[in-house]
Tab-separated table of C-alpha atoms in Angstrom:
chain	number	residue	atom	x	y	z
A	1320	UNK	CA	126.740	-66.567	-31.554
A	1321	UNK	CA	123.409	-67.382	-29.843
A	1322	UNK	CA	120.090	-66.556	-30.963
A	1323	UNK	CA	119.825	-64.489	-27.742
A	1324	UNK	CA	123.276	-62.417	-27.769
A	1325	UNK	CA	122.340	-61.593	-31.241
A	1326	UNK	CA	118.652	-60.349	-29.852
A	1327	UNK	CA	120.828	-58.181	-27.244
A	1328	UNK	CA	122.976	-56.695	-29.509
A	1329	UNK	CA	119.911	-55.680	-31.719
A	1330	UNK	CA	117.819	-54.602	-28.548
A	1331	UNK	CA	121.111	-52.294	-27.719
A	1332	UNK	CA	121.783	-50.891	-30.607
A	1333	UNK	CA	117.841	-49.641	-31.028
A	1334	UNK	CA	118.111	-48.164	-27.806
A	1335	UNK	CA	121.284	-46.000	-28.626
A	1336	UNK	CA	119.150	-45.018	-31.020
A	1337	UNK	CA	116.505	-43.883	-29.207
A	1338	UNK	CA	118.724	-42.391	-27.151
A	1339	UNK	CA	120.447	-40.105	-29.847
A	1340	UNK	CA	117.373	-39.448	-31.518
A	1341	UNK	CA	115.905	-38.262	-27.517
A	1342	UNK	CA	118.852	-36.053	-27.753
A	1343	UNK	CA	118.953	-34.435	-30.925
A	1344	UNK	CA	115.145	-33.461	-30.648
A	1345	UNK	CA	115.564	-31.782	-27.209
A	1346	UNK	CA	118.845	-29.962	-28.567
A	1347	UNK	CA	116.272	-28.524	-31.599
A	1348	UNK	CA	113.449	-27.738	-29.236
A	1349	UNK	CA	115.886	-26.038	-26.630
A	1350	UNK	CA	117.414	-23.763	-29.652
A	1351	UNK	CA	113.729	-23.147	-31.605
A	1352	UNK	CA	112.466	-22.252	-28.157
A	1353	UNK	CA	115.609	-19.408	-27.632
A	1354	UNK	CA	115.741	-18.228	-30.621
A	1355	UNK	CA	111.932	-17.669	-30.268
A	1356	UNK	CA	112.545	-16.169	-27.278
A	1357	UNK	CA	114.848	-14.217	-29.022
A	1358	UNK	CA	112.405	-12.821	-31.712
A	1359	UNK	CA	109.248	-12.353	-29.858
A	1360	UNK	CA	108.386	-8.287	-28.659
A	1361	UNK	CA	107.114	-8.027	-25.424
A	1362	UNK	CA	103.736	-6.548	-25.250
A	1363	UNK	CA	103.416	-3.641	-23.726
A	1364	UNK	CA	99.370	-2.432	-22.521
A	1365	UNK	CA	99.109	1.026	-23.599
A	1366	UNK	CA	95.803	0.841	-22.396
A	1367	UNK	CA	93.996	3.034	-25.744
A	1368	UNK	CA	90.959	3.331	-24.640
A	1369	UNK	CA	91.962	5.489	-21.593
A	1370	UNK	CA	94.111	7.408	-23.631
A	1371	UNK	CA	91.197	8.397	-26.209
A	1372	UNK	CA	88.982	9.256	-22.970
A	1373	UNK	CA	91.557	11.218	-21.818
A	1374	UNK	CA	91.691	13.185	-25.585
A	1375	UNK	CA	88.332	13.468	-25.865
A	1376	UNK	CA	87.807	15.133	-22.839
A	1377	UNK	CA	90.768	17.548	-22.993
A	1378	UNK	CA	89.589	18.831	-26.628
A	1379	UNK	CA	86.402	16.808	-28.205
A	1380	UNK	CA	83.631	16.960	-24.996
A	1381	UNK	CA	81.042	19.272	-24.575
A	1382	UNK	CA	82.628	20.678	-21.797
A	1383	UNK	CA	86.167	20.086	-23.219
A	1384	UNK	CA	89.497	20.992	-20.892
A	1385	UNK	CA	90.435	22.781	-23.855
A	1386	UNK	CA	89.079	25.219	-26.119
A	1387	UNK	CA	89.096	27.767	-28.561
A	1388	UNK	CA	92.448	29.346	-28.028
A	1389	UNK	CA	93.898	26.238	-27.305
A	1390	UNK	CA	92.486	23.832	-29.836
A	1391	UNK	CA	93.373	26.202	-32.542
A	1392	UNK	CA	97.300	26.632	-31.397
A	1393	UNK	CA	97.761	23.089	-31.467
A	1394	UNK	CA	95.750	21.821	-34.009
A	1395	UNK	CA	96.293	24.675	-36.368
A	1396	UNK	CA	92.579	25.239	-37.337
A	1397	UNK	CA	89.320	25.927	-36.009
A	1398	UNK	CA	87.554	22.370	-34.229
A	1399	UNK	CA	84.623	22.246	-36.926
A	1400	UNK	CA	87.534	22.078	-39.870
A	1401	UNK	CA	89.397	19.349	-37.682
A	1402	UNK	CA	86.205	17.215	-37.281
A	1403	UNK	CA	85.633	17.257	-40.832
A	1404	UNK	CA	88.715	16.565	-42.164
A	1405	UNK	CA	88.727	13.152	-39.600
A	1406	UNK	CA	84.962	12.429	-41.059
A	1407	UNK	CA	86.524	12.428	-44.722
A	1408	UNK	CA	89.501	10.520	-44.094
A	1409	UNK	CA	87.938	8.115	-42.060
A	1410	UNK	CA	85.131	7.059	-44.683
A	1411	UNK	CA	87.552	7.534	-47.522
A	1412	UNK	CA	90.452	5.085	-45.976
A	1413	UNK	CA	90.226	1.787	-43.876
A	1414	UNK	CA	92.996	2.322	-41.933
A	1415	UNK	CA	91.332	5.484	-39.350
A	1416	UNK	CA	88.387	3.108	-39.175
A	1417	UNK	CA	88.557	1.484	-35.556
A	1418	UNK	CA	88.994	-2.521	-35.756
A	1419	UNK	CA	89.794	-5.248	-33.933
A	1420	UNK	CA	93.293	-6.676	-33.685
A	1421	UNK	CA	94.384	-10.429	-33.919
A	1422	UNK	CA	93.975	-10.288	-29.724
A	1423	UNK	CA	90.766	-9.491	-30.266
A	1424	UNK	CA	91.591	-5.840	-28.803
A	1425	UNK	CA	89.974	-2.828	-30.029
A	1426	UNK	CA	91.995	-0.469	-31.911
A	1427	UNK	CA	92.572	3.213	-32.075
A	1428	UNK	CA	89.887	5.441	-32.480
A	1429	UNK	CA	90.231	8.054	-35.997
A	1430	UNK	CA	90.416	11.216	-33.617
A	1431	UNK	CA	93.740	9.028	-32.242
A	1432	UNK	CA	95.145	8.802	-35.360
A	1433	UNK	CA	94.183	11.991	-36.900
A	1434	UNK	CA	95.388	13.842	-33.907
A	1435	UNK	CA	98.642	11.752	-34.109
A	1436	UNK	CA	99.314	12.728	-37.988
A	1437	UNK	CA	98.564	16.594	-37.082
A	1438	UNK	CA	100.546	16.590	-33.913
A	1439	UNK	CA	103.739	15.323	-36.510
A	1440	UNK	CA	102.902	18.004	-38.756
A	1441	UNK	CA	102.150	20.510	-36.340
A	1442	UNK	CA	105.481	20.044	-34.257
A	1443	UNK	CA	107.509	17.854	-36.438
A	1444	UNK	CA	108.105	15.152	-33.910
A	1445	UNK	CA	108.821	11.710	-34.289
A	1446	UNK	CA	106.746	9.193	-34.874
A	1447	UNK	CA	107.922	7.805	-31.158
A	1448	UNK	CA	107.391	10.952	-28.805
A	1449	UNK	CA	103.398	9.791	-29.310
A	1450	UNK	CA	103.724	6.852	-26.684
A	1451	UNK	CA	103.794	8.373	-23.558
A	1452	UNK	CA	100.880	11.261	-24.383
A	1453	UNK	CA	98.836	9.404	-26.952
A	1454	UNK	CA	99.752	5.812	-25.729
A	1455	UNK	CA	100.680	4.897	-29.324
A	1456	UNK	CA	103.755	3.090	-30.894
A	1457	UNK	CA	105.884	4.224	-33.077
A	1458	UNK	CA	104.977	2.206	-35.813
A	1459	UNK	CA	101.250	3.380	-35.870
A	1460	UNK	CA	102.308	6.543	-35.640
A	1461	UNK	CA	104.070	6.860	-38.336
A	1462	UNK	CA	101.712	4.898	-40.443
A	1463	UNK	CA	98.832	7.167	-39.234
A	1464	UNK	CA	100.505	10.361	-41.122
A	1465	UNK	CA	101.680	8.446	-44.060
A	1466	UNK	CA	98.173	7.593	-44.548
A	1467	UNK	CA	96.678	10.363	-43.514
A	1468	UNK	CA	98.662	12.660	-45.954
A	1469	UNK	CA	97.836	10.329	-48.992
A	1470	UNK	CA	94.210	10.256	-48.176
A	1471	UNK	CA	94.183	14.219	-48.234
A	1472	UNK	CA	96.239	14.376	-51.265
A	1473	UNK	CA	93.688	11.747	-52.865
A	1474	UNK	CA	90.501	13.019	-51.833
A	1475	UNK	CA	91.324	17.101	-51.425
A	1476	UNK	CA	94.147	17.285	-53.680
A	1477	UNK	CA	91.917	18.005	-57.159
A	1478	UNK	CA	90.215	21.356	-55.564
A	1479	UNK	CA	92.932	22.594	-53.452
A	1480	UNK	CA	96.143	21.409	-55.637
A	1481	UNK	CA	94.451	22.740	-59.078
A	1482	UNK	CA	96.015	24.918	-61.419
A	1483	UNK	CA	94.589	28.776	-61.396
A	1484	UNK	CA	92.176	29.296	-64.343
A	1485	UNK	CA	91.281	32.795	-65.488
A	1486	UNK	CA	88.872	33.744	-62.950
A	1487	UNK	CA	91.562	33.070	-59.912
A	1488	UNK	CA	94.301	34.878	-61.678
A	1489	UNK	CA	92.343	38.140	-62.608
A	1490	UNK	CA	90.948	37.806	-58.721
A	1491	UNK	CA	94.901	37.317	-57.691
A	1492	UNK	CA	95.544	40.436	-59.932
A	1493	UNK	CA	93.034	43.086	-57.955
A	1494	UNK	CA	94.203	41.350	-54.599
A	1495	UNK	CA	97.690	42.435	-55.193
A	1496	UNK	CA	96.990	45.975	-56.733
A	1497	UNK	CA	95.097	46.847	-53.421
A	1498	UNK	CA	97.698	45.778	-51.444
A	1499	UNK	CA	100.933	46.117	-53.051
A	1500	UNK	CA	99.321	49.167	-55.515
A	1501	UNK	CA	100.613	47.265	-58.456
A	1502	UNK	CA	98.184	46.675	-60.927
A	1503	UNK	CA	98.181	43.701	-63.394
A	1504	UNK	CA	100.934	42.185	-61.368
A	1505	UNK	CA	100.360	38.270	-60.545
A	1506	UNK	CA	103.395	37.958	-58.411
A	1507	UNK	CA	105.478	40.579	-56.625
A	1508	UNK	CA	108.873	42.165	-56.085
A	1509	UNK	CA	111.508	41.440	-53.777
A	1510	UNK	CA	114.777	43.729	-53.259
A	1511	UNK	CA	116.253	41.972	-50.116
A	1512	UNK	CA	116.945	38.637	-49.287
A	1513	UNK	CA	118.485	38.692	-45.690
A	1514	UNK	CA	116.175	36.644	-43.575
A	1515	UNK	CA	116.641	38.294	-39.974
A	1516	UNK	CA	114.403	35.913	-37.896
A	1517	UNK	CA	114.824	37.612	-34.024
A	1518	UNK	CA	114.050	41.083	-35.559
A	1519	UNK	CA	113.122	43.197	-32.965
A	1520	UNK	CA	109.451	44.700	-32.862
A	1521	UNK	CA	110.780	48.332	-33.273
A	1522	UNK	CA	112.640	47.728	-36.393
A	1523	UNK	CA	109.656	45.194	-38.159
A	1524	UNK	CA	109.511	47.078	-41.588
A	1525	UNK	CA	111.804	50.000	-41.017
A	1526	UNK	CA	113.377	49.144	-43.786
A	1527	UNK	CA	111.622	47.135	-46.335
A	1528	UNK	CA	108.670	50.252	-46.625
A	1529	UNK	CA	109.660	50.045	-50.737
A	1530	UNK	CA	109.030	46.555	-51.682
A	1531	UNK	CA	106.988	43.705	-51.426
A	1532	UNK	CA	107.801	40.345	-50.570
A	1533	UNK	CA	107.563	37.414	-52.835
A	1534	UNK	CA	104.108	35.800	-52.706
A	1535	UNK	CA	105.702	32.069	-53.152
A	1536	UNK	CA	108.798	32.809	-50.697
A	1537	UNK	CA	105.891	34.283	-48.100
A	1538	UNK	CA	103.750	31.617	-48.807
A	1539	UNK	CA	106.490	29.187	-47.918
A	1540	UNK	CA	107.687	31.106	-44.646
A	1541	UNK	CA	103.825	31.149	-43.525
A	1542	UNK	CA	104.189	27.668	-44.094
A	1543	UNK	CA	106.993	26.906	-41.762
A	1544	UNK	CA	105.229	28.581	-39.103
A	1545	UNK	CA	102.493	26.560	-39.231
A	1546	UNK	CA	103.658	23.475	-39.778
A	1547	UNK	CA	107.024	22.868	-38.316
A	1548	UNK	CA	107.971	19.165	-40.175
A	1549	UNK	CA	109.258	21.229	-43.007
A	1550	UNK	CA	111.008	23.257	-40.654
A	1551	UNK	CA	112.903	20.376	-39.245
A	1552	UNK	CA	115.601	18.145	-40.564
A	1553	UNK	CA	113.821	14.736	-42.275
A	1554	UNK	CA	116.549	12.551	-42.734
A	1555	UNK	CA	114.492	9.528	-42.197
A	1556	UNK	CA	111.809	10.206	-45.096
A	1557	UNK	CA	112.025	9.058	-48.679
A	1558	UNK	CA	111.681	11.439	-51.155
A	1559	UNK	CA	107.813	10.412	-51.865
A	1560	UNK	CA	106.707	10.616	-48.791
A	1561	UNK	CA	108.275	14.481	-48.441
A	1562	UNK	CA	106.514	15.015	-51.692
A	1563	UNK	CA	103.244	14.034	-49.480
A	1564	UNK	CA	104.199	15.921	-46.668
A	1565	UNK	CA	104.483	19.290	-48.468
A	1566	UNK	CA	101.334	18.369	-50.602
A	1567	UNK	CA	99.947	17.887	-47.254
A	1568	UNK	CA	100.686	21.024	-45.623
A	1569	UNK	CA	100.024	23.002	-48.850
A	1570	UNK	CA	95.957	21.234	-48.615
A	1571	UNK	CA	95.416	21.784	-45.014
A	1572	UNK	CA	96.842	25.354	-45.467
A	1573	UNK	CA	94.696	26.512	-48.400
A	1574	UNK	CA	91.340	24.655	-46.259
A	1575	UNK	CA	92.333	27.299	-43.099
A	1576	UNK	CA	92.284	29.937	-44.918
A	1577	UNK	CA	89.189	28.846	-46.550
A	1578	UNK	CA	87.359	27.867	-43.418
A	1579	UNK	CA	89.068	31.292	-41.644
A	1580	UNK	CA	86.928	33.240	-44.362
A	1581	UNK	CA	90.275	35.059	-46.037
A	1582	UNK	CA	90.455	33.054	-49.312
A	1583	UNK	CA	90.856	35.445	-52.042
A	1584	UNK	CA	89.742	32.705	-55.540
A	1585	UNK	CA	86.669	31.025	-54.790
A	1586	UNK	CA	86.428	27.569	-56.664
A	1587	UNK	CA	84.319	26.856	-58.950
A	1588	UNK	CA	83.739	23.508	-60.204
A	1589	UNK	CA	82.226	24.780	-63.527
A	1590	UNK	CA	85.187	26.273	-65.011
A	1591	UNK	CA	87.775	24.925	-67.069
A	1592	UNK	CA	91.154	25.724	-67.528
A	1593	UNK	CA	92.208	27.021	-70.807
A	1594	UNK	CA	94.953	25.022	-72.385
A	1595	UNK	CA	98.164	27.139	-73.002
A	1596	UNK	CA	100.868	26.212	-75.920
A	1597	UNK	CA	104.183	26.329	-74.627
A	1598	UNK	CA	106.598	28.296	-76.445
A	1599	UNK	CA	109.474	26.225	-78.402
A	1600	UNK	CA	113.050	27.051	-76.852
A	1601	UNK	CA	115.663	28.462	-79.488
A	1602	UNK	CA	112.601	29.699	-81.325
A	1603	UNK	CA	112.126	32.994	-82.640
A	1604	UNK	CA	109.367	33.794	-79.840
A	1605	UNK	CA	111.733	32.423	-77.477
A	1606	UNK	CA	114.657	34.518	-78.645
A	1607	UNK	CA	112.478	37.868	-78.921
A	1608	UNK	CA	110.979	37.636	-75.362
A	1609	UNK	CA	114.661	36.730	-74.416
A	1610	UNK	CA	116.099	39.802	-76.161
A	1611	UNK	CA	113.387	41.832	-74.687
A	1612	UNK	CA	114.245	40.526	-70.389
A	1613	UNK	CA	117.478	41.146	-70.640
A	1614	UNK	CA	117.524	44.511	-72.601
A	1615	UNK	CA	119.393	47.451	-70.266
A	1616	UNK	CA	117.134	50.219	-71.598
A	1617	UNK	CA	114.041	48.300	-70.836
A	1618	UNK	CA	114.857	47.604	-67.077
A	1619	UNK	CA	116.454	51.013	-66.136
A	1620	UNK	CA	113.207	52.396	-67.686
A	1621	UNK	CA	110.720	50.016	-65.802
A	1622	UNK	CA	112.637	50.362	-62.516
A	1623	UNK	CA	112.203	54.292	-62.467
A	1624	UNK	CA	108.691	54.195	-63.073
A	1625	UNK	CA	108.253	51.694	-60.698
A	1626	UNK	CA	110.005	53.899	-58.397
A	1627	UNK	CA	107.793	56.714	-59.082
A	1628	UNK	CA	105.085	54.827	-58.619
A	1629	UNK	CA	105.413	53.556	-55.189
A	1630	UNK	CA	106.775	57.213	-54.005
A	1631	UNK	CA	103.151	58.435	-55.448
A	1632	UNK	CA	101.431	55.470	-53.779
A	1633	UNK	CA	102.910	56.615	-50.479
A	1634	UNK	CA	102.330	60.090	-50.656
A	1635	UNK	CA	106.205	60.790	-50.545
A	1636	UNK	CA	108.034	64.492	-51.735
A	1637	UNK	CA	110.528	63.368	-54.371
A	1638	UNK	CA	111.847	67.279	-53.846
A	1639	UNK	CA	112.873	67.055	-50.357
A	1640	UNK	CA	116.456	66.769	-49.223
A	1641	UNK	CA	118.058	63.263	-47.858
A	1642	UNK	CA	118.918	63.985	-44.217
A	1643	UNK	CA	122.585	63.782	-43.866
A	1644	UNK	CA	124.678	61.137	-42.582
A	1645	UNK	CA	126.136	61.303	-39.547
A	1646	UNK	CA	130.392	61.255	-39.243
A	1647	UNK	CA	130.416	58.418	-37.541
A	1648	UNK	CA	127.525	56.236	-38.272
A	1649	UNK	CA	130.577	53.843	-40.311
A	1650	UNK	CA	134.077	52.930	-38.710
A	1651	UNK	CA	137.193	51.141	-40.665
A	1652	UNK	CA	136.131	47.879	-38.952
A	1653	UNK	CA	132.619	47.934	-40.638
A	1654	UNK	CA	134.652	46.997	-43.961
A	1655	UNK	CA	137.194	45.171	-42.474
């Protein structure tokens, strides 16, 4: 073979080469560019900035759309309390402070944010229902209450989560006795627990004129009210971040009343809370106050005076006559 049919065959074979090397690079680019394609959201323009003007006016202006009434229905508390709150969280955590993003795009204002946790609270929506009123995604949403309930917990938690000291019990004490007329009583008795939610107006405490309702199981029930998330299902939350929630709700309920004027302990930083022992379990203490619940004597005894007591409270004549029941107020198919 010639010098130059061996040059030819080493010119063609470099070329195939080429060729296949051409090939396999556009076959990469073509599937890095669809698989790109693939993975890249597309961005949507919310357009923030309107959306804040458009909350500011309705509830933050001078001469704000809405007011008083309004503001308080659906952001649970007076506007002072609400400003506050968004002042504290906003210096305490970085995340309600407005920055730039990597577009160089400003981001949501605190008062966006703030208003986005309380609205989730308020109505227990999901994180997504936001977009369309507050022009915010999902995934800001959502962030904006988990931090927003972690920064309350954090910077509110140690004055409104405490534990009572001496002062606030003896205060909870006299609170009760004027309302309930039991004295020295801390919590409350409850003789009925059917939870009848559409009562009628006519019938609202026909029935329940001899007992009081549990403070915890009211507190609760005011809580639901208020704040509808723990009304809701929450199949989507982790158990710490329900812990938050309720911590949450707990806070900005206690800081209502407060700011309402009806808190009943006032705080004060100054006092300590005495440390208690707790009694050992199988102990003779233990066994003794046991002994001592669950005695027969001890409860038919307490439950008559008790009985006494509220029928004196009330003004009511122990010596009258029951009326008497009617024939037919009960049929066979009332026990069927």
């Amino acid at each position: 073979m010639s010098s130059f049919e061996e040059f030819q065959t080493i010119f063609d074979t470099a070329i195939a080469c080429v060729q296949m090397t051409e090939q396999t690079y556009n076959v990469v680019c073509n599937n890095a560019a669809a698989s790109s394609q693939r993975r890249t959201r597309r961005y949507i323009c919310r357009n923030r900035k309107e959306a804040n003007q458009h909350l500011v006016q309705d509830y933050f202006a001078e001469n704000a759309t809405y007011q008083g009434y309004y503001f308080r229905r659906r952001f649970r508390m007076l506007k002072g309390l609400f400003e506050r709150i968004v002042e504290d969280v906003t210096r305490e955590c970085s995340f309600f402070q407005q920055r730039y993003d990597a577009r160089g795009t400003l981001g949501f204002t605190p008062l966006q944010k703030c208003t986005a946790a309380l609205r989730q609270l308020a109505y227990g929506i999901p994180p997504d229902a936001l977009d369309e009123s507050f022009r915010m995604s999902a995934r800001i949403a959502r962030d904006s209450l988990h931090f927003f309930c972690k920064t309350v917990i954090q910077f509110y938690g140690p004055k409104y989560l405490r534990k009572p000291t001496r002062n606030d019990i003896l205060q909870l004490q006299a609170h009760h006795a004027s309302v309930h007329g039991f004295p020295g009583m801390l919590g409350s008795l409850d003789c009925l627990h059917w939870a009848w939610e559409n009562c009628p107006t006519a019938y609202h405490g026909q029935f329940t004129r001899e007992r009081a309702r549990k403070d915890v199981e009211h507190a609760f029930g005011a809580l639901k009210k208020r704040w509808f998330i723990l009304k809701k299902p929450a199949a989507y939350l982790g158990e710490e971040k329900l812990q938050e929630i309720m911590y949450t709700c707990l806070i900005l309920h206690d800081m209502i009343i407060e700011d309402e004027g009806r808190v009943i302990c006032a705080f004060d930083e100054e006092e300590t809370i005495p440390e208690t022992q707790p009694i050992e379990i199988g102990g003779e203490e233990y066994i003794n106050r046991r002994a001592e619940i669950r005695c027969t004597e001890t409860f038919h005894n307490l439950r008559n005076d008790l009985v006494e007591h509220i029928y004196g409270v009330q003004n009511i004549n122990l010596n009258l006559d029951p009326p008497d029941d009617p024939e037919d107020e009960f049929s066979e198919n009332d026990f069927m």
